[in-house]
Short mmCIF file of C-alpha atoms in Angstrom, two decimals:
data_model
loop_
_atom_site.label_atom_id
_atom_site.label_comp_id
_atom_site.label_asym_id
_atom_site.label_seq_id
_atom_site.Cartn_x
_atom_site.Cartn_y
_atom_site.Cartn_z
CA UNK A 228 -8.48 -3.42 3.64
CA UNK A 229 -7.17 -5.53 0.91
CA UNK A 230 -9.65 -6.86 -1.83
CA UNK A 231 -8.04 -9.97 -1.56
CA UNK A 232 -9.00 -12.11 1.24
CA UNK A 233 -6.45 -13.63 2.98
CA UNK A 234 -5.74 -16.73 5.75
CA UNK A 235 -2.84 -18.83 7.23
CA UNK A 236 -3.43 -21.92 8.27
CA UNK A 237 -1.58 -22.48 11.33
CA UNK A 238 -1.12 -24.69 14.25
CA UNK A 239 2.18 -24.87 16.48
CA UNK A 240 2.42 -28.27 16.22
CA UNK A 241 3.35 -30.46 13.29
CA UNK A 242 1.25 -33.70 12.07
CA UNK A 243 -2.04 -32.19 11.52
CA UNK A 244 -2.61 -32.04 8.15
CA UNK A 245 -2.31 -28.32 7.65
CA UNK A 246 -0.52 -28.50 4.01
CA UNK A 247 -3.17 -31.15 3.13
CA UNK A 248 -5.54 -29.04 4.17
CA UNK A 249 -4.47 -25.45 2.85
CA UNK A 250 -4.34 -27.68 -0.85
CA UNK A 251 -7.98 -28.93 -0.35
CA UNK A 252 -9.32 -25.87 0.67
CA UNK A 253 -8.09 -24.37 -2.02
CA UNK A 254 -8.83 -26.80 -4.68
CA UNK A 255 -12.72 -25.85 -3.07
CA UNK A 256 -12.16 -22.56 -3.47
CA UNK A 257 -11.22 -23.04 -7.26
CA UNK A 258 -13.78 -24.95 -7.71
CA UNK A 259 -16.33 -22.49 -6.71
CA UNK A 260 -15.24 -19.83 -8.97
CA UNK A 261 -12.47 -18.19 -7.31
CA UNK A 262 -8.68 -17.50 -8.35
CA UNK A 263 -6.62 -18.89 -5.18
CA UNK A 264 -2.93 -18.42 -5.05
CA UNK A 265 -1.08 -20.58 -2.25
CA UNK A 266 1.96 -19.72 -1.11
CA UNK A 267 4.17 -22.36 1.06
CA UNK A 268 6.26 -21.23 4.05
CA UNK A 269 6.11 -24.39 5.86
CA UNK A 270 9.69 -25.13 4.87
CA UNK A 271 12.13 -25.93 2.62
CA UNK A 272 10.66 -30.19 2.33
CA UNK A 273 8.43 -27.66 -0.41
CA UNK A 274 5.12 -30.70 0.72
CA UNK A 275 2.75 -28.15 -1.43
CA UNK A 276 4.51 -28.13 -4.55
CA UNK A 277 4.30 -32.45 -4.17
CA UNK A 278 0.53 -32.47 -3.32
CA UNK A 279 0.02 -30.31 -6.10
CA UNK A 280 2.02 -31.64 -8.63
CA UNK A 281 4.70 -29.40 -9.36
CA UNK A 282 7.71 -30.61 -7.33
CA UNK A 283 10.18 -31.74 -9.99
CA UNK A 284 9.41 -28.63 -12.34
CA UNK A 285 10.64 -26.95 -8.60
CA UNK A 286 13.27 -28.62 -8.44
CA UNK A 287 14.69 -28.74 -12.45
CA UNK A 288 14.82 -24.92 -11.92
CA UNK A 289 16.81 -25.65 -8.38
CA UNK A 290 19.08 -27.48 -10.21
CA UNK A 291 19.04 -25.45 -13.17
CA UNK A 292 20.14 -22.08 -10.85
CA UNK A 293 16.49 -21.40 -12.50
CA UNK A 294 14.82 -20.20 -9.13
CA UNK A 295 15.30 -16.49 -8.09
CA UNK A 296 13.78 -14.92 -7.12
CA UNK A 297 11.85 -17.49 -4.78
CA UNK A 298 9.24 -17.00 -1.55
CA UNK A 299 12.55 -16.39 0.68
CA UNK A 300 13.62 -13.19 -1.76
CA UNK A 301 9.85 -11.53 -1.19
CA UNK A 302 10.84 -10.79 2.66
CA UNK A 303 14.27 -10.28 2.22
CA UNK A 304 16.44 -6.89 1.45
CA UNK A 305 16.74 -7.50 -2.80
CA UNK A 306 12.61 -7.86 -3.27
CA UNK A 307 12.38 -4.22 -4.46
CA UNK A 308 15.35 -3.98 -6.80
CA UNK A 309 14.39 -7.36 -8.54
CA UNK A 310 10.63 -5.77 -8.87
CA UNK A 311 12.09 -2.20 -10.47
CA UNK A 312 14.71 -4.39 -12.60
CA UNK A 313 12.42 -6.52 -14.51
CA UNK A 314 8.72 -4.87 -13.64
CA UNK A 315 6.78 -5.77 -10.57
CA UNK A 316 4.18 -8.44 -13.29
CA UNK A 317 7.36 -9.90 -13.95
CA UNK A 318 8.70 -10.57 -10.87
CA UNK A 319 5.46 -11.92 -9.28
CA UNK A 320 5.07 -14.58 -12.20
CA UNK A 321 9.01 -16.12 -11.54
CA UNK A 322 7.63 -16.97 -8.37
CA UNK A 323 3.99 -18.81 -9.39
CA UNK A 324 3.77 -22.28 -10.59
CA UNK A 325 0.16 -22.78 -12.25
CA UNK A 326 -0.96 -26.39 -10.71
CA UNK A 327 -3.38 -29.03 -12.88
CA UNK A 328 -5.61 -28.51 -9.43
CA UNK A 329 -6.06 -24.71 -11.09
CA UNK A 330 -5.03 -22.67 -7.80
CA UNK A 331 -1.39 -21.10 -8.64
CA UNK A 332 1.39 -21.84 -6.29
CA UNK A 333 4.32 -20.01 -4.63
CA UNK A 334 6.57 -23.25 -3.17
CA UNK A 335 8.52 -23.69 -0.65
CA UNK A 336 12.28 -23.11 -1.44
CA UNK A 337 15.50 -23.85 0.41
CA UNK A 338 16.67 -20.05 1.10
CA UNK A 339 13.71 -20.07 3.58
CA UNK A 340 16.13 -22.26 5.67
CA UNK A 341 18.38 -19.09 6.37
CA UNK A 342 15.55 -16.29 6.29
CA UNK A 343 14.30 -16.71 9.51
CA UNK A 344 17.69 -16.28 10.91
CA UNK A 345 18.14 -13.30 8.59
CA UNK A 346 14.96 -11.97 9.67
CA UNK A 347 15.88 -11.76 13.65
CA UNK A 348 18.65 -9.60 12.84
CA UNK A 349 16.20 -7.13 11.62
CA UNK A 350 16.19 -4.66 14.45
CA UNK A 351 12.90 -2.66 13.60
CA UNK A 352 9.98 -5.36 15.03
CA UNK A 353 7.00 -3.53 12.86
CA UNK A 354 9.92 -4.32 9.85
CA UNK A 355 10.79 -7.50 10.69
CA UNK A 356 7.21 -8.91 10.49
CA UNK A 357 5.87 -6.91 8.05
CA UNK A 358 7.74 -7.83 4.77
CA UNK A 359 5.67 -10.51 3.61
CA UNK A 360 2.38 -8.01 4.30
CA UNK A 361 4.38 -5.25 2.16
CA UNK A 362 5.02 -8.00 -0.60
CA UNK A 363 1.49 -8.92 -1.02
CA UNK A 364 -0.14 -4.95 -0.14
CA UNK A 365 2.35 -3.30 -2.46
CA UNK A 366 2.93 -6.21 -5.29
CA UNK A 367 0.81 -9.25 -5.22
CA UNK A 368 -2.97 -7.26 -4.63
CA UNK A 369 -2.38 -4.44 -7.51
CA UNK A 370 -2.29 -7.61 -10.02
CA UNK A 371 -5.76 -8.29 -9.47
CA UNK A 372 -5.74 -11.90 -10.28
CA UNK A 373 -6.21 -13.35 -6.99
CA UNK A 374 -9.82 -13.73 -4.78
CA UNK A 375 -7.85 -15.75 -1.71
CA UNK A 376 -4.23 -15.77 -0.85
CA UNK A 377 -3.74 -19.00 1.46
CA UNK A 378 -0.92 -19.30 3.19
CA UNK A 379 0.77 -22.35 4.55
CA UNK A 380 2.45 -21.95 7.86
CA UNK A 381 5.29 -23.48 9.32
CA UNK A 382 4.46 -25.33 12.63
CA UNK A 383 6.36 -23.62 14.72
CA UNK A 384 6.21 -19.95 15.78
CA UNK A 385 9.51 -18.51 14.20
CA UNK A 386 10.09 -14.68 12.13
CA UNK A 387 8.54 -16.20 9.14
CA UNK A 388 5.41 -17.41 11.02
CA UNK A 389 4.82 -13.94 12.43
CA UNK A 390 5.27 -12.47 8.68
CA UNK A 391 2.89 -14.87 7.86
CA UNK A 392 0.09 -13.67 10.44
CA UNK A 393 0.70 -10.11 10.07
CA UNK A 394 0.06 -11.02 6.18
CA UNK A 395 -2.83 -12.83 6.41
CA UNK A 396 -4.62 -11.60 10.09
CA UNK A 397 -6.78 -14.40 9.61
CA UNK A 398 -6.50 -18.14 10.88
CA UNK A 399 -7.72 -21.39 10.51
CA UNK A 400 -6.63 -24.23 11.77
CA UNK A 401 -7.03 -28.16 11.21
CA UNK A 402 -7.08 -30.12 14.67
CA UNK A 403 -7.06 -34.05 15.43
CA UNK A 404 -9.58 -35.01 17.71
CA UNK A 405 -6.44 -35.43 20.68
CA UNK A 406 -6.49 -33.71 24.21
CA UNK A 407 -3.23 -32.20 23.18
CA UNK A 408 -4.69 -30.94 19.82
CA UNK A 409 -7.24 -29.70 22.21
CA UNK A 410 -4.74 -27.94 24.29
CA UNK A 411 -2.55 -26.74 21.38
CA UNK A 412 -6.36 -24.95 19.87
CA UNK A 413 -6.68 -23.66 23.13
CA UNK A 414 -3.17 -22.09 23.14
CA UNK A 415 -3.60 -20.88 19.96
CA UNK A 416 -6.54 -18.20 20.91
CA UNK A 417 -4.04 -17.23 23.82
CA UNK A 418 -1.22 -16.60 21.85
CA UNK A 419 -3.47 -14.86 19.38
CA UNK A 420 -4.63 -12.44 22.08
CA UNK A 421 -1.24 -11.52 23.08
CA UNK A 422 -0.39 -10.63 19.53
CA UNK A 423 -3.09 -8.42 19.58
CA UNK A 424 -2.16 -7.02 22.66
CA UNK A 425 1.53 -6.38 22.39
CA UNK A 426 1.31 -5.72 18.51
CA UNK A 427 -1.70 -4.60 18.03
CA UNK A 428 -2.16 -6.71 14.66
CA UNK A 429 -5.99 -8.01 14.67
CA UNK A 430 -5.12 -11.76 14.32
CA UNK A 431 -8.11 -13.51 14.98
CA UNK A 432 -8.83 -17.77 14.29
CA UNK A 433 -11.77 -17.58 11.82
CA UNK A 434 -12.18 -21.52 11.73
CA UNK A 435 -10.94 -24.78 13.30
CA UNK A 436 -11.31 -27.84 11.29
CA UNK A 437 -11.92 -31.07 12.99
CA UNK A 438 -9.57 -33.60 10.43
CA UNK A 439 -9.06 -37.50 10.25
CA UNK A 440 -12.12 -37.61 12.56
CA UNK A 441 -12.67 -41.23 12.99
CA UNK A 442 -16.48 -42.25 12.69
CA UNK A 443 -15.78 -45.51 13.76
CA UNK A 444 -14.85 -44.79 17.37
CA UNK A 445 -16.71 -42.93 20.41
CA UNK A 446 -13.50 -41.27 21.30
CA UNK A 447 -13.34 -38.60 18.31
CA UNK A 448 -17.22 -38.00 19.00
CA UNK A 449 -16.20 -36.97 22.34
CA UNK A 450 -13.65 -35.33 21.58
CA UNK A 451 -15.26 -32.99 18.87
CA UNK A 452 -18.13 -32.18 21.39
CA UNK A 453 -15.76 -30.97 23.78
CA UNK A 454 -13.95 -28.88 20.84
CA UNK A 455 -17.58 -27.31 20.03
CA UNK A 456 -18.83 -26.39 23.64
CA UNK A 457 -15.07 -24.76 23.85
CA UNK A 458 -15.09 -22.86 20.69
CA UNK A 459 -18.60 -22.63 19.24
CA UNK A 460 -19.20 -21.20 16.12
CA UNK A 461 -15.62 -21.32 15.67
CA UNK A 462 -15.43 -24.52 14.67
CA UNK A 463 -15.82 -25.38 11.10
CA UNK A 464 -19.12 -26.86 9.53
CA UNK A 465 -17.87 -30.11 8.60
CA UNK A 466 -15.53 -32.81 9.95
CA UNK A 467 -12.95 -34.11 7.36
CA UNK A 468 -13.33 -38.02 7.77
CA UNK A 469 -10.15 -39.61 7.79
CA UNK A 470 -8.99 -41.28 4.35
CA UNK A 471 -6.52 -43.09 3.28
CA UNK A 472 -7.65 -41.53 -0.78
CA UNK A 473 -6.58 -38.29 1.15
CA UNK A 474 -3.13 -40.06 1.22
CA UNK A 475 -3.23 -41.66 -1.88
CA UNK A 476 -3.98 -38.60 -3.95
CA UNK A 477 -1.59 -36.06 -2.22
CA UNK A 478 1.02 -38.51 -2.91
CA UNK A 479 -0.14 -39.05 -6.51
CA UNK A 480 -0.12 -34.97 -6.76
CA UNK A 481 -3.61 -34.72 -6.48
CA UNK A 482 -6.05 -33.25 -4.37
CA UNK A 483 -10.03 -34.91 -3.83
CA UNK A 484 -11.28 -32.47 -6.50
CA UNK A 485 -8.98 -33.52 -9.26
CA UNK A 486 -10.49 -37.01 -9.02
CA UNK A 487 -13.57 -38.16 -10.97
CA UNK A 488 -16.74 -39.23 -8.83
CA UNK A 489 -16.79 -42.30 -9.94
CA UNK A 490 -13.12 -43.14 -8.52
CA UNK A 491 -13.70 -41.33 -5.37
CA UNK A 492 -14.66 -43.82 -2.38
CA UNK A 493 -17.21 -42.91 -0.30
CA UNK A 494 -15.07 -41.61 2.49
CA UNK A 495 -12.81 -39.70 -0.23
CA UNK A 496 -15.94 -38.25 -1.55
CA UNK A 497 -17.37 -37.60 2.34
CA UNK A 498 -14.21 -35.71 2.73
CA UNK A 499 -13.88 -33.54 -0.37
CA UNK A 500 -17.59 -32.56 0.39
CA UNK A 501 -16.24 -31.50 3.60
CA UNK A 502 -13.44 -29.48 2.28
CA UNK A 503 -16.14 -27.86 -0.20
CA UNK A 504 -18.30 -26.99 2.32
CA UNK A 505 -15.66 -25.67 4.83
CA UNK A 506 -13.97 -23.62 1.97
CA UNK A 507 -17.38 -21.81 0.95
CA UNK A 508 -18.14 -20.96 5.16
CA UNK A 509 -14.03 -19.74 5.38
CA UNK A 510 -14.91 -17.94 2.59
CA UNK A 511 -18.31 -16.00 3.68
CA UNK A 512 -16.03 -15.46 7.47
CA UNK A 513 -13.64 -14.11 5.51
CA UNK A 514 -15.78 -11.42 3.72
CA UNK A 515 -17.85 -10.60 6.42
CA UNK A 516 -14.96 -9.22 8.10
#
């Protein structure tokens, strides 16, 4: 077992705040003492590296022909020469970008358009979704400098998605209080079973996070009692109240925690609280394992 504790947050569906939420939690988790590295495979649109304040560094070393290797190069067929040719301490830091937030950052990057596609040529399955695993068993946990690697997944299941949950085995999941989103959670678990199944990779949801909940309306209270007679203890302590600071700051490069209290509105503050609390629960479910 890694020392390193490790989760992907992950719905197949787009639109519910999963970067947003992989950035908050964590920002918590930084804030309560722990290194967190974050690494972005949601895509090439690179929506970490803009909520966290990095994106034009990322993309002046685009431009600049600055950015090998990159996230796509740690699961293709070059990750072990460039890690011999300039030392594996090296070859980990040209992919982090330290954040103001304080977590450190592997971004999103372009090549990932063409890796998934690269990846279903592989013709060895327990190969083809276990790169990313190798890159953080055999280069990213000798380092020692992370507590929690969070991953951001793309929302769709694709190659890179699977290298993603045979990295991280654990999931957790931000949900809007929809019947869909409801169905979607509910698919999840299925899916989840048949990967343990037909893999035999222990992927297990450790947490589902009820986001934008609405206070204002009866609906989302409905909704979120259904979600906790379905999936119990599963469900995460705290709602994250919808916010339009949430918006504000992400766009601004920010997450809730890099704000002062006295800016913070009462429903920004509500939901960083939330985040806090969630991250420090994800956190214990994560060790107890």
């Amino acid at each position: 077992m890694p020392k390193t504790r490790r989760v992907a947050v992950y719905l197949d569906k787009g639109g519910t705040g999963k970067t947003t939420s992989a950035a908050h939690l964590g920002a918590a988790l930084d804030a309560g003492g722990h290194d967190v590295l974050l690494v972005d495979l949601a895509g090439k649109q690179g929506d970490l590296a803009k909520e966290l304040g990095v994106d034009d560094q990322l993309q002046a070393d685009i431009a600049n022909e600055d950015d090998f290797p990159n996230v796509a190069t740690t699961m293709g067929n070059r990750w072990g020469d460039v890690a011999e040719m300039v030392g594996t301490d090296e070859a980990v830091d040209r992919l982090v970008y330290p954040t103001e937030t304080g977590v450190d950052l592997i971004p999103a990057h372009p090549d990932l358009d063409g890796l998934d596609a690269d990846l279903g040529n592989v013709d060895d399955v327990d190969d083809r979704y276990s790169r990313f695993r190798r890159f953080l068993d055999d280069y990213v946990e000798p380092l020692d400098r992370w507590d929690v690697v969070i991953l951001d997944m793309p929302g769709l299941a694709n190659n890179i998605t699977y290298n993603g949950l045979w990295a991280a085995q654990n999931v957790v999941t931000p949900v809007l209080m929809g019947s869909f989103e409801y169905s979607q959670a509910q698919r999840l678990q299925e899916d989840l079973e048949k990967i343990r199944s037909n893999y035999g990779e222990d992927v297990r949801l450790q947490m589902l996070i009820p986001n934008q909940f609405d206070r204002r309306t009866n609906l989302h209270a409905e909704k979120l009692a259904a979600f906790q007679d379905e999936f119990g203890e599963l469900l995460a302590p705290e709602y994250v109240v919808d916010s339009q600071q949430i918006r504000t700051a992400t766009e601004e490069g920010q997450t809730l925690f890099d704000i002062p209290d006295d800016e913070l509105l009462k429903t920004g503050k509500d939901a960083r609280d939330a985040f806090a609390t969630n991250a420090a629960e994800l956190y214990n479910r994560l060790t107890d394992d």
